[in-house]
Each structure stands twice: as C-alpha cells, then as structure tokens.
Amino acid sequence: MDAVRVALLREVLAGTEWLGATRRFAGALRGSVVSHGGGLLLVGTPEYEPWHLAAHLVDEAAWSGTPELAPTLVRHGARPSDPAHLAVGLGRLEAARRGETLLVVAPATPAAPLVERVSDARRAGATVLALGPGQGELPSMAHEVLAVPDGSELDLDTVQHLVSAAAGENALPAPRGRRRFRDRVARLAEHLTAPPPARW
C-alpha cells in the first residue's frame, strides 16, 4: 500500500478509534527503538511471517531518516543458506537484551513455544510490543498492545500499513546541534529560491 492509499484509508477512518490507536502504538514503537538506539526484532508465527511489515518499516526508516525503525525479521523456518536478511532464526530471540525492542505480529494466539521465547526476551530486558488478537498470554506480557480481533472492521494487514506509516511520519526531530545532510540541503534550496530582498 503506497502513501496515497494510506492517506485515503485515513480519510475513510477519520472519526474512528483506529487512527488514534495505530498512532499511539506506532509512537510506542518509535519511542522504544529511538530512545534505545535501535535493535528492533520483528517476529510472527510459523504460519504468518510479517514480511510485508518488515519491508514497510525498512522503507519508513529510510524515508524518515530514522534508521532505528529498520527491523531484523526473525523467522521460524530460517536456514543458513537463506540470504542474510532472511536467515535470522528464533535463536535471535534468546539473545535479546535490554535496549532491544521485540514486535510480535500474530493473527491468532501464538503457540506456547513462541510465547515462552517472548517471555524470556522480556525477562532479559527487551521491550515487547504485540500486534494481534489481543487475548491470551502474549498481551499480558507485552508493554504495548494493539488488538486486532477477528471480525473487526480492519484486518491485520491493513493495521500494519497504518502502524508503519505512522511510525515513519512521527519521527523524532533531529538534534538541533547536528543537522542532517538533507536538512542542510533543504535550507540551501530555500535560500537560493527565495526572492531577492526589497530595496528602498
């Protein structure tokens, strides 16, 4: 879903709870990864791997100048022969530590083995966010939850688009002392295209 479609979807959803809920969740995600300097792990279930969300977060990270939003996709069936960005297996959850953020996306209540790994990551200090059905053990251990119950107005894929777009657009401003290159170029362009000062 491109930016135009997300904008149209937001228009349709104006006045519903979804816009505020997705923005709050995106703010929690962004705040966690930016304040800790990155380390975003993204995991789904064996039946549902959030490839699409991973790709959108990578795009949003680049467009917003917030590299911390680019996740590591943790896969249930990862093999050493897979390309590097697809070869990260569940063992990565065991290595999760304080300062890292773990985003779990599940269309249904995850099975016990995944819940146990997430619980271990939380005990090790990782911040846990959950996007899914909103019931079971996972929401009770998550620091932030966005529930997308079965049969709600929006499906999980649509909610992921709203979350990723909001995470990118709500990027924290760059520190005042160190401007990004893009900001300096924008200021130079404004200066060069400004009309000449009036002479009296």
PDB file of C-alpha atoms in Angstrom:
ATOM      1  CA  MET A   1       0.000   0.000   0.000  1.00  0.00           C
ATOM      2  CA  ASP A   2       1.518   3.326  -1.052  1.00  0.00           C
ATOM      3  CA  ALA A   3       1.317   6.689   0.704  1.00  0.00           C
ATOM      4  CA  VAL A   4      -1.686   7.820  -1.354  1.00  0.00           C
ATOM      5  CA  ARG A   5      -3.692   4.746  -0.391  1.00  0.00           C
ATOM      6  CA  VAL A   6      -2.728   5.150   3.259  1.00  0.00           C
ATOM      7  CA  ALA A   7      -3.913   8.785   3.104  1.00  0.00           C
ATOM      8  CA  LEU A   8      -7.239   7.709   1.551  1.00  0.00           C
ATOM      9  CA  LEU A   9      -7.633   4.987   4.159  1.00  0.00           C
ATOM     10  CA  ARG A  10      -7.041   7.540   6.906  1.00  0.00           C
ATOM     11  CA  GLU A  11      -9.762   9.749   5.421  1.00  0.00           C
ATOM     12  CA  VAL A  12     -12.194   6.838   5.471  1.00  0.00           C
ATOM     13  CA  LEU A  13     -11.234   6.029   9.070  1.00  0.00           C
ATOM     14  CA  ALA A  14     -11.499   9.619  10.316  1.00  0.00           C
ATOM     15  CA  GLY A  15     -13.578   9.676  13.466  1.00  0.00           C
ATOM     16  CA  THR A  16     -12.941   6.023  14.306  1.00  0.00           C
ATOM     17  CA  GLU A  17     -10.715   4.745  17.083  1.00  0.00           C
ATOM     18  CA  TRP A  18      -8.304   3.129  14.612  1.00  0.00           C
ATOM     19  CA  LEU A  19      -6.357   6.265  13.717  1.00  0.00           C
ATOM     20  CA  GLY A  20      -5.606   7.149  17.320  1.00  0.00           C
ATOM     21  CA  ALA A  21      -4.880   3.536  18.263  1.00  0.00           C
ATOM     22  CA  THR A  22      -2.445   2.940  15.398  1.00  0.00           C
ATOM     23  CA  ARG A  23      -0.699   6.257  16.019  1.00  0.00           C
ATOM     24  CA  ARG A  24      -0.315   5.516  19.737  1.00  0.00           C
ATOM     25  CA  PHE A  25       1.088   2.082  19.011  1.00  0.00           C
ATOM     26  CA  ALA A  26       3.426   3.491  16.340  1.00  0.00           C
ATOM     27  CA  GLY A  27       4.548   6.161  18.816  1.00  0.00           C
ATOM     28  CA  ALA A  28       5.368   3.487  21.391  1.00  0.00           C
ATOM     29  CA  LEU A  29       7.311   1.521  18.766  1.00  0.00           C
ATOM     30  CA  ARG A  30       9.217   4.547  17.539  1.00  0.00           C
ATOM     31  CA  GLY A  31       9.872   5.809  21.063  1.00  0.00           C
ATOM     32  CA  SER A  32      11.255   2.455  22.152  1.00  0.00           C
ATOM     33  CA  VAL A  33      13.657   1.952  19.257  1.00  0.00           C
ATOM     34  CA  VAL A  34      14.820   5.569  19.026  1.00  0.00           C
ATOM     35  CA  SER A  35      15.407   6.008  22.749  1.00  0.00           C
ATOM     36  CA  HIS A  36      17.442   2.795  22.876  1.00  0.00           C
ATOM     37  CA  GLY A  37      19.280   3.383  19.594  1.00  0.00           C
ATOM     38  CA  GLY A  38      17.677   0.611  17.557  1.00  0.00           C
ATOM     39  CA  GLY A  39      17.589  -3.119  17.869  1.00  0.00           C
ATOM     40  CA  LEU A  40      14.088  -3.833  16.523  1.00  0.00           C
ATOM     41  CA  LEU A  41      13.268  -7.535  16.230  1.00  0.00           C
ATOM     42  CA  LEU A  42      10.125  -8.467  14.281  1.00  0.00           C
ATOM     43  CA  VAL A  43       8.624 -11.946  14.595  1.00  0.00           C
ATOM     44  CA  GLY A  44       5.403 -13.644  13.574  1.00  0.00           C
ATOM     45  CA  THR A  45       4.164 -17.204  13.887  1.00  0.00           C
ATOM     46  CA  PRO A  46       5.204 -20.283  11.895  1.00  0.00           C
ATOM     47  CA  GLU A  47       2.090 -19.773   9.738  1.00  0.00           C
ATOM     48  CA  TYR A  48       2.341 -15.992   9.458  1.00  0.00           C
ATOM     49  CA  GLU A  49       5.636 -14.183   8.956  1.00  0.00           C
ATOM     50  CA  PRO A  50       5.266 -10.383   8.756  1.00  0.00           C
ATOM     51  CA  TRP A  51       7.367  -9.904   5.590  1.00  0.00           C
ATOM     52  CA  HIS A  52       5.235  -7.027   4.399  1.00  0.00           C
ATOM     53  CA  LEU A  53       5.552  -5.068   7.646  1.00  0.00           C
ATOM     54  CA  ALA A  54       9.313  -5.634   7.644  1.00  0.00           C
ATOM     55  CA  ALA A  55       9.578  -4.172   4.127  1.00  0.00           C
ATOM     56  CA  HIS A  56       7.422  -1.158   5.011  1.00  0.00           C
ATOM     57  CA  LEU A  57       9.403  -0.435   8.160  1.00  0.00           C
ATOM     58  CA  VAL A  58      12.646  -0.553   6.177  1.00  0.00           C
ATOM     59  CA  ASP A  59      11.136   1.975   3.730  1.00  0.00           C
ATOM     60  CA  GLU A  60       9.836   4.208   6.529  1.00  0.00           C
ATOM     61  CA  ALA A  61      13.221   4.071   8.253  1.00  0.00           C
ATOM     62  CA  ALA A  62      14.895   5.343   5.086  1.00  0.00           C
ATOM     63  CA  TRP A  63      12.287   7.991   4.222  1.00  0.00           C
ATOM     64  CA  SER A  64      12.013   9.400   7.730  1.00  0.00           C
ATOM     65  CA  GLY A  65      15.733   9.397   8.483  1.00  0.00           C
ATOM     66  CA  THR A  66      15.083   7.077  11.435  1.00  0.00           C
ATOM     67  CA  PRO A  67      17.311   4.045  10.800  1.00  0.00           C
ATOM     68  CA  GLU A  68      16.313   2.547  14.150  1.00  0.00           C
ATOM     69  CA  LEU A  69      12.922   1.600  12.623  1.00  0.00           C
ATOM     70  CA  ALA A  70      14.520  -0.922  10.235  1.00  0.00           C
ATOM     71  CA  PRO A  71      13.768  -4.324  11.792  1.00  0.00           C
ATOM     72  CA  THR A  72      15.513  -7.664  11.875  1.00  0.00           C
ATOM     73  CA  LEU A  73      12.968 -10.208  10.648  1.00  0.00           C
ATOM     74  CA  VAL A  74      13.169 -13.266  12.887  1.00  0.00           C
ATOM     75  CA  ARG A  75      11.907 -16.352  11.053  1.00  0.00           C
ATOM     76  CA  HIS A  76      10.669 -19.704  12.295  1.00  0.00           C
ATOM     77  CA  GLY A  77      11.989 -21.590   9.278  1.00  0.00           C
ATOM     78  CA  ALA A  78      15.222 -19.687   8.664  1.00  0.00           C
ATOM     79  CA  ARG A  79      18.065 -21.689   7.099  1.00  0.00           C
ATOM     80  CA  PRO A  80      21.764 -20.817   6.945  1.00  0.00           C
ATOM     81  CA  SER A  81      21.542 -20.972   3.131  1.00  0.00           C
ATOM     82  CA  ASP A  82      18.948 -18.138   3.046  1.00  0.00           C
ATOM     83  CA  PRO A  83      20.071 -14.597   2.157  1.00  0.00           C
ATOM     84  CA  ALA A  84      21.455 -12.831   5.247  1.00  0.00           C
ATOM     85  CA  HIS A  85      18.351 -10.703   5.864  1.00  0.00           C
ATOM     86  CA  LEU A  86      16.167 -13.842   5.815  1.00  0.00           C
ATOM     87  CA  ALA A  87      18.483 -16.189   7.716  1.00  0.00           C
ATOM     88  CA  VAL A  88      17.810 -14.940  11.260  1.00  0.00           C
ATOM     89  CA  GLY A  89      16.180 -17.728  13.263  1.00  0.00           C
ATOM     90  CA  LEU A  90      14.410 -17.954  16.593  1.00  0.00           C
ATOM     91  CA  GLY A  91      17.728 -18.219  18.416  1.00  0.00           C
ATOM     92  CA  ARG A  92      17.942 -14.441  17.984  1.00  0.00           C
ATOM     93  CA  LEU A  93      15.077 -14.063  20.477  1.00  0.00           C
ATOM     94  CA  GLU A  94      17.157 -15.894  23.081  1.00  0.00           C
ATOM     95  CA  ALA A  95      19.893 -13.308  22.577  1.00  0.00           C
ATOM     96  CA  ALA A  96      17.511 -10.335  23.025  1.00  0.00           C
ATOM     97  CA  ARG A  97      18.645  -7.965  25.758  1.00  0.00           C
ATOM     98  CA  ARG A  98      17.836  -4.680  27.459  1.00  0.00           C
ATOM     99  CA  GLY A  99      17.613  -1.861  24.933  1.00  0.00           C
ATOM    100  CA  GLU A 100      16.129  -4.038  22.203  1.00  0.00           C
ATOM    101  CA  THR A 101      12.502  -3.988  21.108  1.00  0.00           C
ATOM    102  CA  LEU A 102      10.585  -7.104  20.113  1.00  0.00           C
ATOM    103  CA  LEU A 103       7.478  -6.617  17.955  1.00  0.00           C
ATOM    104  CA  VAL A 104       5.305  -9.740  17.742  1.00  0.00           C
ATOM    105  CA  VAL A 105       2.699  -9.864  14.965  1.00  0.00           C
ATOM    106  CA  ALA A 106       0.220 -12.732  15.111  1.00  0.00           C
ATOM    107  CA  PRO A 107      -3.230 -13.144  13.524  1.00  0.00           C
ATOM    108  CA  ALA A 108      -4.168 -15.662  16.232  1.00  0.00           C
ATOM    109  CA  THR A 109      -2.972 -16.512  19.730  1.00  0.00           C
ATOM    110  CA  PRO A 110       0.646 -17.719  19.337  1.00  0.00           C
ATOM    111  CA  ALA A 111       1.619 -21.232  20.412  1.00  0.00           C
ATOM    112  CA  ALA A 112       3.368 -21.799  23.728  1.00  0.00           C
ATOM    113  CA  PRO A 113       6.953 -22.137  22.363  1.00  0.00           C
ATOM    114  CA  LEU A 114       6.871 -18.627  20.864  1.00  0.00           C
ATOM    115  CA  VAL A 115       5.204 -17.159  23.959  1.00  0.00           C
ATOM    116  CA  GLU A 116       7.951 -18.699  26.128  1.00  0.00           C
ATOM    117  CA  ARG A 117      10.682 -17.162  23.957  1.00  0.00           C
ATOM    118  CA  VAL A 118       8.987 -13.771  24.106  1.00  0.00           C
ATOM    119  CA  SER A 119       8.665 -14.086  27.879  1.00  0.00           C
ATOM    120  CA  ASP A 120      12.392 -14.896  28.144  1.00  0.00           C
ATOM    121  CA  ALA A 121      13.237 -11.848  25.997  1.00  0.00           C
ATOM    122  CA  ARG A 122      11.135  -9.637  28.264  1.00  0.00           C
ATOM    123  CA  ARG A 123      12.835 -11.029  31.377  1.00  0.00           C
ATOM    124  CA  ALA A 124      16.190 -10.252  29.752  1.00  0.00           C
ATOM    125  CA  GLY A 125      15.099  -6.598  29.457  1.00  0.00           C
ATOM    126  CA  ALA A 126      13.683  -6.321  25.923  1.00  0.00           C
ATOM    127  CA  THR A 127      10.624  -4.132  25.354  1.00  0.00           C
ATOM    128  CA  VAL A 128       7.778  -6.252  23.967  1.00  0.00           C
ATOM    129  CA  LEU A 129       5.033  -4.944  21.675  1.00  0.00           C
ATOM    130  CA  ALA A 130       2.194  -7.125  20.413  1.00  0.00           C
ATOM    131  CA  LEU A 131       0.010  -6.655  17.346  1.00  0.00           C
ATOM    132  CA  GLY A 132      -2.725  -9.263  17.023  1.00  0.00           C
ATOM    133  CA  PRO A 133      -5.821 -10.765  18.604  1.00  0.00           C
ATOM    134  CA  GLY A 134      -5.447  -9.072  21.991  1.00  0.00           C
ATOM    135  CA  GLN A 135      -6.133 -12.175  24.061  1.00  0.00           C
ATOM    136  CA  GLY A 136      -4.065 -14.970  25.567  1.00  0.00           C
ATOM    137  CA  GLU A 137      -0.734 -14.766  27.359  1.00  0.00           C
ATOM    138  CA  LEU A 138       1.096 -12.518  24.892  1.00  0.00           C
ATOM    139  CA  PRO A 139      -0.872  -9.296  25.580  1.00  0.00           C
ATOM    140  CA  SER A 140      -0.414  -9.723  29.324  1.00  0.00           C
ATOM    141  CA  MET A 141       3.383  -9.748  28.981  1.00  0.00           C
ATOM    142  CA  ALA A 142       3.623  -7.014  26.319  1.00  0.00           C
ATOM    143  CA  HIS A 143       4.489  -3.442  27.249  1.00  0.00           C
ATOM    144  CA  GLU A 144       2.174  -2.170  24.493  1.00  0.00           C
ATOM    145  CA  VAL A 145      -0.644  -3.973  22.660  1.00  0.00           C
ATOM    146  CA  LEU A 146      -2.697  -3.111  19.596  1.00  0.00           C
ATOM    147  CA  ALA A 147      -5.562  -5.584  19.448  1.00  0.00           C
ATOM    148  CA  VAL A 148      -6.942  -6.539  16.044  1.00  0.00           C
ATOM    149  CA  PRO A 149      -9.641  -9.061  16.979  1.00  0.00           C
ATOM    150  CA  ASP A 150     -11.025 -11.459  14.419  1.00  0.00           C
ATOM    151  CA  GLY A 151     -14.034  -9.863  12.738  1.00  0.00           C
ATOM    152  CA  SER A 152     -13.027  -6.234  13.403  1.00  0.00           C
ATOM    153  CA  GLU A 153     -13.522  -3.543  10.730  1.00  0.00           C
ATOM    154  CA  LEU A 154      -9.859  -3.722   9.694  1.00  0.00           C
ATOM    155  CA  ASP A 155      -7.742  -6.782   9.048  1.00  0.00           C
ATOM    156  CA  LEU A 156      -4.258  -7.275  10.436  1.00  0.00           C
ATOM    157  CA  ASP A 157      -2.524  -6.386   7.153  1.00  0.00           C
ATOM    158  CA  THR A 158      -4.325  -3.037   6.901  1.00  0.00           C
ATOM    159  CA  VAL A 159      -3.500  -2.176  10.509  1.00  0.00           C
ATOM    160  CA  GLN A 160       0.170  -2.948   9.830  1.00  0.00           C
ATOM    161  CA  HIS A 161       0.148  -0.416   6.967  1.00  0.00           C
ATOM    162  CA  LEU A 162      -1.274   2.258   9.262  1.00  0.00           C
ATOM    163  CA  VAL A 163       1.258   1.468  12.007  1.00  0.00           C
ATOM    164  CA  SER A 164       4.296   1.514   9.714  1.00  0.00           C
ATOM    165  CA  ALA A 165       3.218   4.783   8.058  1.00  0.00           C
ATOM    166  CA  ALA A 166       2.602   6.440  11.430  1.00  0.00           C
ATOM    167  CA  ALA A 167       5.932   5.204  12.801  1.00  0.00           C
ATOM    168  CA  GLY A 168       7.768   6.887   9.935  1.00  0.00           C
ATOM    169  CA  GLU A 169       5.867  10.152   9.828  1.00  0.00           C
ATOM    170  CA  ASN A 170       6.126  10.730  13.552  1.00  0.00           C
ATOM    171  CA  ALA A 171       9.901  10.563  13.530  1.00  0.00           C
ATOM    172  CA  LEU A 172      11.589  12.493  16.277  1.00  0.00           C
ATOM    173  CA  PRO A 173      13.226  15.725  15.131  1.00  0.00           C
ATOM    174  CA  ALA A 174      16.951  15.658  14.563  1.00  0.00           C
ATOM    175  CA  PRO A 175      19.050  17.135  17.381  1.00  0.00           C
ATOM    176  CA  ARG A 176      19.446  20.889  16.972  1.00  0.00           C
ATOM    177  CA  GLY A 177      23.224  20.932  17.051  1.00  0.00           C
ATOM    178  CA  ARG A 178      23.732  18.315  14.328  1.00  0.00           C
ATOM    179  CA  ARG A 179      21.537  18.822  11.309  1.00  0.00           C
ATOM    180  CA  ARG A 180      21.146  16.017   8.852  1.00  0.00           C
ATOM    181  CA  PHE A 181      22.525  16.472   5.349  1.00  0.00           C
ATOM    182  CA  ARG A 182      19.006  16.504   3.887  1.00  0.00           C
ATOM    183  CA  ASP A 183      18.017  19.348   6.250  1.00  0.00           C
ATOM    184  CA  ARG A 184      21.043  21.414   5.201  1.00  0.00           C
ATOM    185  CA  VAL A 185      20.275  20.865   1.501  1.00  0.00           C
ATOM    186  CA  ALA A 186      16.639  21.886   2.063  1.00  0.00           C
ATOM    187  CA  ARG A 187      17.748  25.091   3.809  1.00  0.00           C
ATOM    188  CA  LEU A 188      20.186  25.885   0.999  1.00  0.00           C
ATOM    189  CA  ALA A 189      17.439  25.304  -1.612  1.00  0.00           C
ATOM    190  CA  GLU A 190      15.100  27.647   0.281  1.00  0.00           C
ATOM    191  CA  HIS A 191      17.795  30.296   0.426  1.00  0.00           C
ATOM    192  CA  LEU A 192      18.620  30.015  -3.300  1.00  0.00           C
ATOM    193  CA  THR A 193      14.977  30.098  -4.430  1.00  0.00           C
ATOM    194  CA  ALA A 194      13.865  32.923  -2.128  1.00  0.00           C
ATOM    195  CA  PRO A 195      13.038  36.223  -3.846  1.00  0.00           C
ATOM    196  CA  PRO A 196      15.673  38.933  -3.530  1.00  0.00           C
ATOM    197  CA  PRO A 197      15.217  41.357  -0.622  1.00  0.00           C
ATOM    198  CA  ALA A 198      13.252  44.515  -1.425  1.00  0.00           C
ATOM    199  CA  ARG A 199      15.369  47.644  -1.901  1.00  0.00           C
ATOM    200  CA  TRP A 200      14.009  51.031  -0.887  1.00  0.00           C
TER     201      TRP A 200
END
